[in-house]
Amino acid sequence: VAAGFRHFQSLRSLKRDYGWIPTLLEEAENERMHLLVCLKMFKANFITRCLVVSAQMLMTPFLMLVYVVHPKAMHRFVGYLEETACHTYVNVIKHIETPGTKLNREWKDLAAPPIAIGYWRLPSDAKWVDTLKCIMADESHHRDVNHTFADMKGDDPNP
């Protein structure tokens, strides 16, 4: 949402974007890969795919409106959302690595899906927990990027 908005704003105003667009596109691409990895890992069925499309159809217009009205608020919101994701992944990873837990029994030996092995350049014998650690690291980066953008003026250069 943010990359597209800034792209068209730059074209309309005939002004530079100060380097935000590539970062925002990289963030979106990485989030897309998280979704693809999870959908592939758990063999998403038709209902799950419909839920993903429905969520996109419902949330995109709302998020676009918020970004148009108050971009800093949207970046701050996404920063906090990513912070919550970090805590969630840390908790899941902890449970997978703790013997005797249900997640340990169910997921400790799950192989990482090929799409994750290729994307994060994991070893061929990587486990699902290794994938989750990569996703958690990405989410931590997304959190920092969005909080940084929330603190900046719209015409500040991308640090």
Short mmCIF file of C-alpha atoms in Angstrom, two decimals:
data_model
loop_
_atom_site.label_atom_id
_atom_site.label_comp_id
_atom_site.label_asym_id
_atom_site.label_seq_id
_atom_site.Cartn_x
_atom_site.Cartn_y
_atom_site.Cartn_z
CA VAL A 1 0.00 0.00 0.00
CA ALA A 2 2.66 2.50 1.08
CA ALA A 3 4.99 1.87 -1.87
CA GLY A 4 2.17 2.32 -4.40
CA PHE A 5 0.90 5.43 -2.69
CA ARG A 6 4.36 7.03 -2.58
CA HIS A 7 5.04 5.99 -6.18
CA PHE A 8 1.90 7.71 -7.50
CA GLN A 9 2.41 10.72 -5.21
CA SER A 10 5.91 11.12 -6.64
CA LEU A 11 4.57 10.94 -10.19
CA ARG A 12 1.75 13.41 -9.50
CA SER A 13 3.99 15.95 -7.81
CA LEU A 14 6.98 15.35 -10.10
CA LYS A 15 9.16 15.11 -6.99
CA ARG A 16 11.62 12.51 -5.78
CA ASP A 17 10.60 9.92 -3.22
CA TYR A 18 13.92 10.11 -1.32
CA GLY A 19 14.45 6.36 -1.50
CA TRP A 20 11.45 5.10 0.44
CA ILE A 21 9.83 3.15 -2.42
CA PRO A 22 12.52 0.43 -2.79
CA THR A 23 12.49 -0.23 0.96
CA LEU A 24 8.70 -0.42 1.07
CA LEU A 25 8.64 -2.76 -1.95
CA GLU A 26 11.27 -4.97 -0.31
CA GLU A 27 9.15 -5.12 2.84
CA ALA A 28 6.06 -6.09 0.83
CA GLU A 29 7.96 -8.75 -1.13
CA ASN A 30 9.32 -10.27 2.06
CA GLU A 31 5.88 -10.35 3.70
CA ARG A 32 4.51 -12.00 0.56
CA MET A 33 7.16 -14.70 0.89
CA HIS A 34 6.19 -15.30 4.53
CA LEU A 35 2.61 -15.91 3.42
CA LEU A 36 3.65 -18.15 0.52
CA VAL A 37 5.94 -20.21 2.77
CA CYS A 38 3.18 -20.77 5.31
CA LEU A 39 0.56 -21.54 2.67
CA LYS A 40 2.90 -24.08 1.05
CA MET A 41 4.00 -25.56 4.37
CA PHE A 42 0.48 -26.29 5.50
CA LYS A 43 -0.96 -27.01 2.04
CA ALA A 44 -3.60 -24.30 2.12
CA ASN A 45 -6.97 -25.49 0.93
CA PHE A 46 -9.59 -23.57 -1.01
CA ILE A 47 -11.21 -22.12 2.13
CA THR A 48 -7.89 -20.84 3.46
CA ARG A 49 -7.11 -19.21 0.13
CA CYS A 50 -10.56 -17.60 0.10
CA LEU A 51 -9.91 -16.23 3.59
CA VAL A 52 -6.62 -14.70 2.40
CA VAL A 53 -8.33 -13.06 -0.59
CA SER A 54 -11.21 -11.83 1.60
CA ALA A 55 -8.81 -10.32 4.12
CA GLN A 56 -6.98 -8.55 1.29
CA MET A 57 -10.23 -7.21 -0.16
CA LEU A 58 -11.42 -5.94 3.22
CA MET A 59 -8.18 -4.56 4.60
CA THR A 60 -6.54 -2.96 1.56
CA PRO A 61 -9.08 -0.13 1.09
CA PHE A 62 -9.03 0.61 4.83
CA LEU A 63 -5.24 0.61 5.01
CA MET A 64 -5.02 2.80 1.90
CA LEU A 65 -7.40 5.33 3.43
CA VAL A 66 -5.44 5.47 6.68
CA TYR A 67 -2.19 5.87 4.73
CA VAL A 68 -3.64 8.72 2.68
CA VAL A 69 -4.88 10.53 5.79
CA HIS A 70 -2.00 9.80 8.17
CA PRO A 71 0.99 7.85 6.81
CA LYS A 72 2.93 8.10 10.07
CA ALA A 73 0.06 6.47 11.97
CA MET A 74 0.03 3.59 9.50
CA HIS A 75 3.78 3.04 9.81
CA ARG A 76 3.47 3.16 13.61
CA PHE A 77 0.56 0.68 13.52
CA VAL A 78 2.52 -1.69 11.28
CA GLY A 79 5.55 -1.32 13.56
CA TYR A 80 3.47 -2.42 16.55
CA LEU A 81 1.88 -5.21 14.51
CA GLU A 82 5.36 -6.47 13.60
CA GLU A 83 6.38 -6.25 17.27
CA THR A 84 3.45 -8.50 18.15
CA ALA A 85 4.52 -10.90 15.40
CA CYS A 86 8.05 -11.00 16.87
CA HIS A 87 6.70 -11.95 20.29
CA THR A 88 4.47 -14.60 18.72
CA TYR A 89 7.32 -16.18 16.73
CA VAL A 90 9.64 -16.17 19.76
CA ASN A 91 6.95 -17.94 21.77
CA VAL A 92 6.27 -20.53 19.06
CA ILE A 93 10.01 -21.19 18.57
CA LYS A 94 10.46 -21.56 22.34
CA HIS A 95 7.68 -24.15 22.45
CA ILE A 96 9.07 -26.07 19.47
CA GLU A 97 12.47 -26.22 21.16
CA THR A 98 11.07 -27.22 24.58
CA PRO A 99 10.86 -31.00 24.96
CA GLY A 100 7.50 -32.25 26.20
CA THR A 101 5.40 -29.51 24.59
CA LYS A 102 2.83 -30.27 21.93
CA LEU A 103 4.63 -28.06 19.40
CA ASN A 104 7.87 -29.90 20.14
CA ARG A 105 6.19 -33.24 19.45
CA GLU A 106 4.40 -32.03 16.32
CA TRP A 107 6.88 -29.63 14.67
CA LYS A 108 10.45 -30.32 15.88
CA ASP A 109 11.20 -32.72 13.03
CA LEU A 110 9.21 -31.00 10.28
CA ALA A 111 11.40 -30.23 7.31
CA ALA A 112 11.50 -26.69 6.00
CA PRO A 113 9.57 -26.35 2.74
CA PRO A 114 11.67 -26.04 -0.43
CA ILE A 115 10.40 -22.50 -1.02
CA ALA A 116 11.84 -21.44 2.38
CA ILE A 117 15.13 -23.25 1.76
CA GLY A 118 15.52 -21.38 -1.52
CA TYR A 119 14.40 -17.97 -0.28
CA TRP A 120 16.54 -17.84 2.89
CA ARG A 121 19.33 -20.04 1.46
CA LEU A 122 18.90 -22.56 4.26
CA PRO A 123 20.74 -25.88 4.27
CA SER A 124 18.89 -28.67 2.48
CA ASP A 125 18.22 -30.43 5.80
CA ALA A 126 16.74 -27.31 7.47
CA LYS A 127 13.76 -27.74 9.76
CA TRP A 128 10.54 -25.75 10.04
CA VAL A 129 11.86 -24.10 13.20
CA ASP A 130 14.79 -22.74 11.15
CA THR A 131 12.29 -21.17 8.79
CA LEU A 132 10.40 -19.63 11.71
CA LYS A 133 13.65 -18.14 13.01
CA CYS A 134 14.22 -16.50 9.63
CA ILE A 135 10.68 -15.15 9.56
CA MET A 136 11.07 -13.82 13.11
CA ALA A 137 14.30 -12.02 12.14
CA ASP A 138 12.51 -10.50 9.13
CA GLU A 139 9.63 -9.33 11.32
CA SER A 140 12.09 -7.71 13.69
CA HIS A 141 13.57 -5.80 10.76
CA HIS A 142 10.09 -4.80 9.52
CA ARG A 143 9.28 -3.50 13.01
CA ASP A 144 12.35 -1.29 13.03
CA VAL A 145 11.81 -0.02 9.48
CA ASN A 146 8.21 0.95 10.15
CA HIS A 147 8.95 2.66 13.46
CA THR A 148 11.77 4.55 11.73
CA PHE A 149 9.45 5.69 8.92
CA ALA A 150 6.85 6.72 11.52
CA ASP A 151 9.45 8.99 13.13
CA MET A 152 10.48 10.62 9.84
CA LYS A 153 9.00 13.43 7.78
CA GLY A 154 7.60 12.33 4.43
CA ASP A 155 10.41 14.09 2.55
CA ASP A 156 13.28 12.88 4.75
CA PRO A 157 15.76 10.70 2.87
CA ASN A 158 15.58 6.99 3.57
CA PRO A 159 18.31 6.22 6.09
#
